[in-house]
mmCIF file of C-alpha atoms and ligand atoms in Angstrom:
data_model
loop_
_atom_site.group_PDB
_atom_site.id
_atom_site.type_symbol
_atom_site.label_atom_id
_atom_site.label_comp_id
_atom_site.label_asym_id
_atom_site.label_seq_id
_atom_site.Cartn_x
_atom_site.Cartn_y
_atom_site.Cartn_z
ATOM 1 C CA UNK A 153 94.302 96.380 114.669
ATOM 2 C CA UNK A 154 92.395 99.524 113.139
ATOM 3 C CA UNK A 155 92.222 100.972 109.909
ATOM 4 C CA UNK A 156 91.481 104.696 109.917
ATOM 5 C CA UNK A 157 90.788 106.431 106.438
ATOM 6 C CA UNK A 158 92.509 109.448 106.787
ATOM 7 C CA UNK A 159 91.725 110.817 102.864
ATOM 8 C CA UNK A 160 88.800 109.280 100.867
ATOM 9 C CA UNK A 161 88.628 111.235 97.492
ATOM 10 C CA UNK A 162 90.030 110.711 94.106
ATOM 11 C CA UNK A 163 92.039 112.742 91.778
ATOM 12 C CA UNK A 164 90.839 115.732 93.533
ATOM 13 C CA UNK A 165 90.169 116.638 96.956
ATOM 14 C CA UNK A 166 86.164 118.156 98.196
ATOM 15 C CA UNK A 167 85.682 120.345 101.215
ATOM 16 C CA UNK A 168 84.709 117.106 103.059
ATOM 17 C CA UNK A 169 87.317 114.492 101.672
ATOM 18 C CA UNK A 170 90.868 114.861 101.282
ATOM 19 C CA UNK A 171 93.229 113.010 98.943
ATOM 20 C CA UNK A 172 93.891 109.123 99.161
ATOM 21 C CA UNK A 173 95.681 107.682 102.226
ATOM 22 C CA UNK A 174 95.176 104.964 105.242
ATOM 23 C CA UNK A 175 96.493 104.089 108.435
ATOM 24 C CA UNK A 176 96.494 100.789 109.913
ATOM 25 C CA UNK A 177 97.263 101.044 113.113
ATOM 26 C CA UNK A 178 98.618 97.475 115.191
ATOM 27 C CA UNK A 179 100.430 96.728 117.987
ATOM 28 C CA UNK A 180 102.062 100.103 118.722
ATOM 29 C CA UNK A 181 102.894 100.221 114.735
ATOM 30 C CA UNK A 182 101.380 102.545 111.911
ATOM 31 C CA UNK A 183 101.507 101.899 108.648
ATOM 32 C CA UNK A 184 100.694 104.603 105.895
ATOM 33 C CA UNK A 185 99.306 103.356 102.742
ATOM 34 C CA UNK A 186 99.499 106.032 99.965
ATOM 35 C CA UNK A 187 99.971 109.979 101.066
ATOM 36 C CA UNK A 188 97.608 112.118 99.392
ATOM 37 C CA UNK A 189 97.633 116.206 99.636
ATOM 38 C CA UNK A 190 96.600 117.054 103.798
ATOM 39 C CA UNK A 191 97.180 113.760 105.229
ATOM 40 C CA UNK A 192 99.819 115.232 108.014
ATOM 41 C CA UNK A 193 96.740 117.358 108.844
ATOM 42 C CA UNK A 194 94.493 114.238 108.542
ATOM 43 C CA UNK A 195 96.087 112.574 111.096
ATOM 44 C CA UNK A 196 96.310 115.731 113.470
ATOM 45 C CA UNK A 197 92.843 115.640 112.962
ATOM 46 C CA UNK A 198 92.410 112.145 114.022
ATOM 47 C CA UNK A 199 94.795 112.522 116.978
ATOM 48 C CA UNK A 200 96.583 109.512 116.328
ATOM 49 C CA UNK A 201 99.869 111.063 116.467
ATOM 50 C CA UNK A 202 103.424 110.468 114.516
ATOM 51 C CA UNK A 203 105.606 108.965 116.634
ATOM 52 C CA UNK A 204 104.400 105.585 115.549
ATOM 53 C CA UNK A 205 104.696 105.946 111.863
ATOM 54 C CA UNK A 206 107.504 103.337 110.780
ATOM 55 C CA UNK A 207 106.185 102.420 106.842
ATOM 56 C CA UNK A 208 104.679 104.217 104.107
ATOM 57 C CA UNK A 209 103.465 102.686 100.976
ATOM 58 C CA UNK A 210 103.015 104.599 97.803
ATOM 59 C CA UNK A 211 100.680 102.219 95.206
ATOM 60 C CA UNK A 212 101.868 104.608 92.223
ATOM 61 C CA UNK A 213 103.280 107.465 91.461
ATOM 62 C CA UNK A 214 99.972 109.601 90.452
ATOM 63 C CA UNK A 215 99.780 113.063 92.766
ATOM 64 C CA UNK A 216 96.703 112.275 94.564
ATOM 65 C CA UNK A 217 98.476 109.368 95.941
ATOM 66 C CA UNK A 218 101.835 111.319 96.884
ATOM 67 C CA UNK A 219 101.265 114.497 97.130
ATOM 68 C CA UNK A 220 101.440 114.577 100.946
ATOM 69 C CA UNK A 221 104.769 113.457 101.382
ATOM 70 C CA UNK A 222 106.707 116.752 101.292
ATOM 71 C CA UNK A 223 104.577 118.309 104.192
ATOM 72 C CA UNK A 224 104.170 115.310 106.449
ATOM 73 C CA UNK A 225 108.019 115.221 106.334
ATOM 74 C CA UNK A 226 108.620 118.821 106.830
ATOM 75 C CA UNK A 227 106.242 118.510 110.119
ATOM 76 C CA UNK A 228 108.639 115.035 111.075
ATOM 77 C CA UNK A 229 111.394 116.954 110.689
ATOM 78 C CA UNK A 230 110.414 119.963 112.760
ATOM 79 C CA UNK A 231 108.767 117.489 115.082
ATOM 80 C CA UNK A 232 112.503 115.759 115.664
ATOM 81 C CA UNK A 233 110.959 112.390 114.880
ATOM 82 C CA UNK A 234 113.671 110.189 115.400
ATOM 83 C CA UNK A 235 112.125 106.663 114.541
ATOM 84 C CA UNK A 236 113.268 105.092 111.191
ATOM 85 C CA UNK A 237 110.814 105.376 108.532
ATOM 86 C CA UNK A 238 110.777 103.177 105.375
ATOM 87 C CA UNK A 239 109.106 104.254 102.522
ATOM 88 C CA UNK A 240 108.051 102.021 100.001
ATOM 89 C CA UNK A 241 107.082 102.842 96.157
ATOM 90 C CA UNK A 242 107.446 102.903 92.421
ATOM 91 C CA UNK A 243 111.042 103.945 90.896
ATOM 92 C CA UNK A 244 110.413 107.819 89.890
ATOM 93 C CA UNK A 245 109.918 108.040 94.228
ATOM 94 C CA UNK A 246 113.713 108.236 94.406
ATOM 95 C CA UNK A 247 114.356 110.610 92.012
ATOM 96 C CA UNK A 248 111.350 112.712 93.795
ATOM 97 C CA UNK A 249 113.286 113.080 96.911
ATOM 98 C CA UNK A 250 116.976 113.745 95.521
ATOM 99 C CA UNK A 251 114.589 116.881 93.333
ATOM 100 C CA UNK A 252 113.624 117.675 96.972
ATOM 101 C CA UNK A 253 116.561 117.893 98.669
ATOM 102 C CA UNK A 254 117.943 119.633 95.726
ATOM 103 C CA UNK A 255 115.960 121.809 94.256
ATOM 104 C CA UNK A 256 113.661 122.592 97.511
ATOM 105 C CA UNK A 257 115.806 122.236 99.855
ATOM 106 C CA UNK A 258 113.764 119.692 101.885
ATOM 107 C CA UNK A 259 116.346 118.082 104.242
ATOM 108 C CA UNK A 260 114.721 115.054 105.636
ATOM 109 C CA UNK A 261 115.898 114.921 109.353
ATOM 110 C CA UNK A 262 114.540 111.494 110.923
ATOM 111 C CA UNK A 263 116.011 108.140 108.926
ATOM 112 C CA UNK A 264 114.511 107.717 106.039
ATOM 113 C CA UNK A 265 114.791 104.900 103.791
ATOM 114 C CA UNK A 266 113.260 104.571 100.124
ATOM 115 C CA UNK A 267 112.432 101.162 98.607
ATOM 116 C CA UNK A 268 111.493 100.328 95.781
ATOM 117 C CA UNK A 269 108.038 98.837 95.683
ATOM 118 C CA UNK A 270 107.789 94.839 93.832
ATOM 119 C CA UNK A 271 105.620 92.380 93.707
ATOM 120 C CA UNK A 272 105.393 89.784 96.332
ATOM 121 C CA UNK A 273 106.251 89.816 100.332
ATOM 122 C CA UNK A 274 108.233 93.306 100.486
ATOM 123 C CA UNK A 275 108.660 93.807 104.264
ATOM 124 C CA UNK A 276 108.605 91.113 106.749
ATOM 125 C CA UNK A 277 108.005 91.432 110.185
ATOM 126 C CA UNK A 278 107.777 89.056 113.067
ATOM 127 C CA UNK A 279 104.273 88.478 113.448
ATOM 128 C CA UNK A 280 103.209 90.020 110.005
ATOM 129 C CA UNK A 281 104.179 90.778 106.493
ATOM 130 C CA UNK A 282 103.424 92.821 103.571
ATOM 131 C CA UNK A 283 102.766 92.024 100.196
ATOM 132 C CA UNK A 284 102.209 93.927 97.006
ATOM 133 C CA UNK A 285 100.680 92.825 93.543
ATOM 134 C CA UNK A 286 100.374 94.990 90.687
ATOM 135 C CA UNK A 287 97.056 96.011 89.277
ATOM 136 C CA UNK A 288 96.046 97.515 86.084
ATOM 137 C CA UNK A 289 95.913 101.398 85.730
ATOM 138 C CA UNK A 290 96.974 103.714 83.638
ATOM 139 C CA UNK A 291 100.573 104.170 85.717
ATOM 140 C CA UNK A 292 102.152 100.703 87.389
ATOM 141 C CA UNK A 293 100.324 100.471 90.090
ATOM 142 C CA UNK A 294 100.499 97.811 93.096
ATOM 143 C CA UNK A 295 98.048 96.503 95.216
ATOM 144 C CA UNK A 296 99.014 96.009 99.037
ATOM 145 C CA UNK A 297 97.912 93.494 102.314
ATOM 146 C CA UNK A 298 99.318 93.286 105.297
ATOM 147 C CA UNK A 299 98.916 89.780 106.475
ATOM 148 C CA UNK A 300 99.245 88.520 110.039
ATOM 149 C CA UNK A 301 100.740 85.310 111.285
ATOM 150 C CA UNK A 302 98.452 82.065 112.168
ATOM 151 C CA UNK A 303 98.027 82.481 115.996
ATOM 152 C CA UNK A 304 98.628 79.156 117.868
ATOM 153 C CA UNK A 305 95.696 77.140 118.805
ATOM 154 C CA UNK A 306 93.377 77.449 121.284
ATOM 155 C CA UNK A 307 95.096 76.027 124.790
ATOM 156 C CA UNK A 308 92.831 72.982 126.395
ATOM 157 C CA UNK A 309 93.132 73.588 129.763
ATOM 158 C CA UNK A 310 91.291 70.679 130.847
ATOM 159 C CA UNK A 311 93.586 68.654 128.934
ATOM 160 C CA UNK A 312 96.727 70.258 130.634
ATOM 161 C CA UNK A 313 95.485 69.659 134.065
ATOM 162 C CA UNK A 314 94.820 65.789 132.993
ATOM 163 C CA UNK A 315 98.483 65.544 131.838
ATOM 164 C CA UNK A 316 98.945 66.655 134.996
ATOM 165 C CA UNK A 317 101.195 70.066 134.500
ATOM 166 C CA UNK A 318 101.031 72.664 136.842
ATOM 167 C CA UNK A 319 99.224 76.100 136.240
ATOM 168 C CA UNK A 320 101.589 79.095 135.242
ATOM 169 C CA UNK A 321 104.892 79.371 133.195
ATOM 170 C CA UNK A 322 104.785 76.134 131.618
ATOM 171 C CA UNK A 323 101.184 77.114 130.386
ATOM 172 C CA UNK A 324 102.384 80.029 128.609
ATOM 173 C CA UNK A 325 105.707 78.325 127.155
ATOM 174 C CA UNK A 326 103.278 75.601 125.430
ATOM 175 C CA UNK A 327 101.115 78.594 124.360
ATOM 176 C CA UNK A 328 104.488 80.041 122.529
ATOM 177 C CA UNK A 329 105.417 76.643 120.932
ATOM 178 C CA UNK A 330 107.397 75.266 123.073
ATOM 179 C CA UNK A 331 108.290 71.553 124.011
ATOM 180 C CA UNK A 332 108.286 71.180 128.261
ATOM 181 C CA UNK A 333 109.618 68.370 130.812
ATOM 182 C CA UNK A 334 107.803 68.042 133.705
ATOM 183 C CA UNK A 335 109.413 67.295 137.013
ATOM 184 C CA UNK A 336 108.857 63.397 136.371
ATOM 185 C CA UNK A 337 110.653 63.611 132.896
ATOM 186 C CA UNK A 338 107.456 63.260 130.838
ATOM 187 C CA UNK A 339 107.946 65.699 127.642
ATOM 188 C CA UNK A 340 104.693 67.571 126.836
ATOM 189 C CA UNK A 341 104.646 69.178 123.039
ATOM 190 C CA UNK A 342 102.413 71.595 122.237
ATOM 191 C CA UNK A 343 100.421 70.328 120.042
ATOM 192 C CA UNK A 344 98.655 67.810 123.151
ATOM 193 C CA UNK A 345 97.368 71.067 124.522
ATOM 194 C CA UNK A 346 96.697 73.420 121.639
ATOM 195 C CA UNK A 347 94.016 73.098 119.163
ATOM 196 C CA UNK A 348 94.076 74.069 115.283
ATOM 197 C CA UNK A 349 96.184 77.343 114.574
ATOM 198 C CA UNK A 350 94.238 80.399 113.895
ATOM 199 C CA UNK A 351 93.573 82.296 111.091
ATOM 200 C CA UNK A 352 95.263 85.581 111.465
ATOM 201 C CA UNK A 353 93.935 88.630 109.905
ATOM 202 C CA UNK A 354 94.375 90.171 106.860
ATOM 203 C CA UNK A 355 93.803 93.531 105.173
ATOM 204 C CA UNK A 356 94.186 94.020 101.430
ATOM 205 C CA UNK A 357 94.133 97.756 99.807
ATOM 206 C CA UNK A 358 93.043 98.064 96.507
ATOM 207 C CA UNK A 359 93.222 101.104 94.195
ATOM 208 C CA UNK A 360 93.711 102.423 92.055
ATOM 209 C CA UNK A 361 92.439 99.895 89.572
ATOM 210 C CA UNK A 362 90.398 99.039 86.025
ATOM 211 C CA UNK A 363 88.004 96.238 87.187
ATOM 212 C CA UNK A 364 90.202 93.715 87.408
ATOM 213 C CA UNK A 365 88.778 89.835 88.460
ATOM 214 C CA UNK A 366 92.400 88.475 88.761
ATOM 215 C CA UNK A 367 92.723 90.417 92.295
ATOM 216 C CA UNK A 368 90.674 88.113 93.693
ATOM 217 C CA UNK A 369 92.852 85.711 94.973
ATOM 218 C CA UNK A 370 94.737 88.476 97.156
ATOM 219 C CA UNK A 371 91.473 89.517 98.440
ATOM 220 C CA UNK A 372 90.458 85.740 99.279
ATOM 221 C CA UNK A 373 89.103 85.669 102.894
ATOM 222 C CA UNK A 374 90.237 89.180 103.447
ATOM 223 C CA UNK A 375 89.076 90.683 106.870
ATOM 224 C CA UNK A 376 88.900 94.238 105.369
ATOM 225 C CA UNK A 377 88.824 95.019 102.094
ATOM 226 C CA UNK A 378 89.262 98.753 101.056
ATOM 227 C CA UNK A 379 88.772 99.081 97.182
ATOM 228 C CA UNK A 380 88.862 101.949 95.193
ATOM 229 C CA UNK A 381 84.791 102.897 93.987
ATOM 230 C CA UNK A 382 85.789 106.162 91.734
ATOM 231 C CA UNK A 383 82.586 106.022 89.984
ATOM 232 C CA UNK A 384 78.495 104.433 89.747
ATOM 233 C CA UNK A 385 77.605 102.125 87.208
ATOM 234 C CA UNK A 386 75.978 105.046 85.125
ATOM 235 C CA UNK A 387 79.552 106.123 84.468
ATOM 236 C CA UNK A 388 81.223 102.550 83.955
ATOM 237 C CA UNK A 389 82.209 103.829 80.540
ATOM 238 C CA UNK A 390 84.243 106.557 82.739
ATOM 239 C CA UNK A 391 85.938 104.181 84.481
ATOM 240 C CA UNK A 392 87.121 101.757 81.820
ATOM 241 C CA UNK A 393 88.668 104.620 79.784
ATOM 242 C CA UNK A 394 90.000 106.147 83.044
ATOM 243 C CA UNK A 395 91.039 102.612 84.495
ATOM 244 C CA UNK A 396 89.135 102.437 87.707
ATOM 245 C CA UNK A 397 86.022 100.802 88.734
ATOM 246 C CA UNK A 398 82.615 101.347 89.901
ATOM 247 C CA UNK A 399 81.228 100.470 93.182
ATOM 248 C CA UNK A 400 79.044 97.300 91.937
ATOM 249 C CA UNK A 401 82.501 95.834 90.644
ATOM 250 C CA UNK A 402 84.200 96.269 93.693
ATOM 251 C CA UNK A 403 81.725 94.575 95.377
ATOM 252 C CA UNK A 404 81.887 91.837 93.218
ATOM 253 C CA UNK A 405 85.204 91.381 94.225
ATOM 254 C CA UNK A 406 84.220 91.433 97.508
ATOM 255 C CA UNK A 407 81.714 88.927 97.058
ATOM 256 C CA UNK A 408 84.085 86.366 94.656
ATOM 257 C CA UNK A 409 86.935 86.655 97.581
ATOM 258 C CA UNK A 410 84.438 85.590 100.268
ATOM 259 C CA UNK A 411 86.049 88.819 102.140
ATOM 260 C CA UNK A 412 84.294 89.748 105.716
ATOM 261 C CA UNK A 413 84.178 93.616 105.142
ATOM 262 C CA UNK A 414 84.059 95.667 102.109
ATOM 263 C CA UNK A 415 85.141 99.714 102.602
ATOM 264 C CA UNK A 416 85.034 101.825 99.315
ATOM 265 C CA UNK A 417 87.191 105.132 99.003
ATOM 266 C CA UNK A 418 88.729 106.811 96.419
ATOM 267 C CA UNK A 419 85.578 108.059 95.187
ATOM 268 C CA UNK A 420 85.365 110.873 92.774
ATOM 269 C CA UNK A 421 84.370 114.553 93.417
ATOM 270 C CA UNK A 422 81.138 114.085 91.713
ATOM 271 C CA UNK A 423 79.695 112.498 94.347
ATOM 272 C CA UNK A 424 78.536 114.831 96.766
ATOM 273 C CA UNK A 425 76.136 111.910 97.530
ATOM 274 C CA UNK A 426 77.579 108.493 97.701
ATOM 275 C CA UNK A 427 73.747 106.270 98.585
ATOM 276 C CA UNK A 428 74.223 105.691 94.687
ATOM 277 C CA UNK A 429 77.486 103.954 95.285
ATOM 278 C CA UNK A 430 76.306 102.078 98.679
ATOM 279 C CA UNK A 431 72.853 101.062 97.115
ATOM 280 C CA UNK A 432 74.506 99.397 93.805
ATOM 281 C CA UNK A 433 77.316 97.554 96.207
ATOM 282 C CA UNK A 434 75.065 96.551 98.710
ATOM 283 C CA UNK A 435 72.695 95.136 96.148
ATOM 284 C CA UNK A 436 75.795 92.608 95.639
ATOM 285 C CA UNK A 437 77.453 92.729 98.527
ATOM 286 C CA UNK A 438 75.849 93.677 101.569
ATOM 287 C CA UNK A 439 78.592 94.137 104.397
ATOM 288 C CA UNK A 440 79.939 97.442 102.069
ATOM 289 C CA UNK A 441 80.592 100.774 103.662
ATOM 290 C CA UNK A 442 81.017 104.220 101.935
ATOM 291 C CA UNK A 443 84.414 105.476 103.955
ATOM 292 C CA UNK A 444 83.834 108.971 104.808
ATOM 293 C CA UNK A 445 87.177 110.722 105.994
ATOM 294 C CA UNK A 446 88.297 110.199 109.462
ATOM 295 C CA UNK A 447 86.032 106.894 109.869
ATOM 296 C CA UNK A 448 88.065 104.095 111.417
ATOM 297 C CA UNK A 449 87.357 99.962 111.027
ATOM 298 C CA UNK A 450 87.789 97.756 113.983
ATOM 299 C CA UNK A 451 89.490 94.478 112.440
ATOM 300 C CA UNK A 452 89.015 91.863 115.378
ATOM 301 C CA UNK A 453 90.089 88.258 115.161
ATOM 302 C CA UNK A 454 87.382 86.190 113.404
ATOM 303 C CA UNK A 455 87.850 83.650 116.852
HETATM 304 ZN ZN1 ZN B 524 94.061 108.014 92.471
HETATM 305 ZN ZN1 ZN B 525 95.867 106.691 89.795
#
């Protein structure tokens, strides 16, 4: 699984970051979360193509966080994507597209289906889910993870070859769960062979939000957190009244969910220098990274 921030900014775009969105990218899968203004181009940049795009996730209905939509779908269309795409997000999203069609004449050509975004597990997959929980902002605004499966256990191979089965198939249908009778009618179940499950991994996307300490819990363990960082401490005023956070509170976050990788975005224009922003989060929370646009996050199995 990667994560690749394709638009890092805030509110506004700079010459150097464009407008909020991320791709996570697993088993031959992406998922969009948020679409901000130049993320088609974004991901032309990147070179990680379209033709996987199946979900996108709008956290609210603000325009930095939606304003990509239109174009990336005009470029589907003309593309002749053909793979379903689901798009998830708050009500006003429907009424968005039928002003689209309508009044633009936007005719979406691949299948598209609009969902509205609630709290809880919204999409369910078979090896992974996705789960939302609203934050507070000054529009409705949810917070997303996409949360893997426990792996089976660890196979014992020395243990398999003292029970006495043979190497190959049966090997790999214990692996997938699976009860097996050996030729001399003993029944092996998996759990002779297989250790503890394993943790799967889990990425949680937060922003945008006011500080906000009851997040934690979705965060907890967290193999990437990206949290929104709009502003330093010197302007935590500016982010209370605005209802986002500052760097050093995302970190502490970070730190109180025990996650294994902090990544801040959304930061605001201001900064055409974000050390500030690394220096106060890394005082608290040293595994933080500034995301810069384009950068891309490795998230490998903790075993
Ligand atoms: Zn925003
Ligand atoms: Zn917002």
């Amino acid at each position: 699984m990667r994560v690749v921030m394709l638009g890092t900014s805030g509110g506004q775009p700079t010459p150097r970051r464009s407008l909020p969105a991320v791709a996570i990218i697993r088993e031959g899968e992406m998922i969009l979360l948020d679409c901000g203004e130049g993320t088609q181009t974004q991901i032309m940049k990147k070179g990680i193509g379209f033709g996987r795009l199946s979900k996108i996730v709008i956290t609210h209905i603000h325009g930095d966080h939606l304003s990509g939509l239109m174009g990336l779908f005009m470029t589907l269309s003309l593309l002749g994507h053909e793979k379903p795409i689901r798009l998830y997000g708050p009500p006003a999203l429907l009424g968005f597209f039928t002003s689209l069609k309508r009044d633009i004449n936007l005719h979406v050509k691949f299948p598209l289906d609009i969902e509205v975004l609630k709290q809880g597990v919204f999409a369910r997959e078979n090896d992974y889910h996705l789960e939302a929980v609203s934050v507070p902002h000054s529009a409705p605004c949810m917070a997303v993870a996409l949360q893997e499966k426990m792996r089976p256990g660890r196979f014992n191979i020395e243990r398999a070859r003292e029970l006495g089965i043979p190497e190959g198939p049966l090997y790999s249908r214990l692996q997938h769960g699976e009860t097996i009778t050996l030729d001399d009618g003993r029944r092996i179940s998996p759990a002779e062979v297989l250790g503890e499950p394993r943790k799967a991994r889990r990425v949680a996307y937060v922003t945008d939000t006011l500080y906000n300490p009851a997040i934690v819990p979705f965060c907890r363990d967290a193999d990437l957190l990206i949290h929104e960082s709009m502003f330093a401490t010197d302007m935590e005023h500016e982010a209370r009244a605005r209802k986002h956070c500052t760097a050093a509170q995302a970190a502490t976050i970070a730190k109180a969910a025990g996650v294994r990788k902090l990544v801040l975005t959304h930061v605001s224009a201001r900064y055409l220098d974000t050390d500030p922003l690394r220096k106060e989060a890394r005082a608290i929370f040293p595994e933080t990274y500034i995301a810069r646009d384009l950068m891309e996050f490795e998230v490998p199995y903790r075993d």
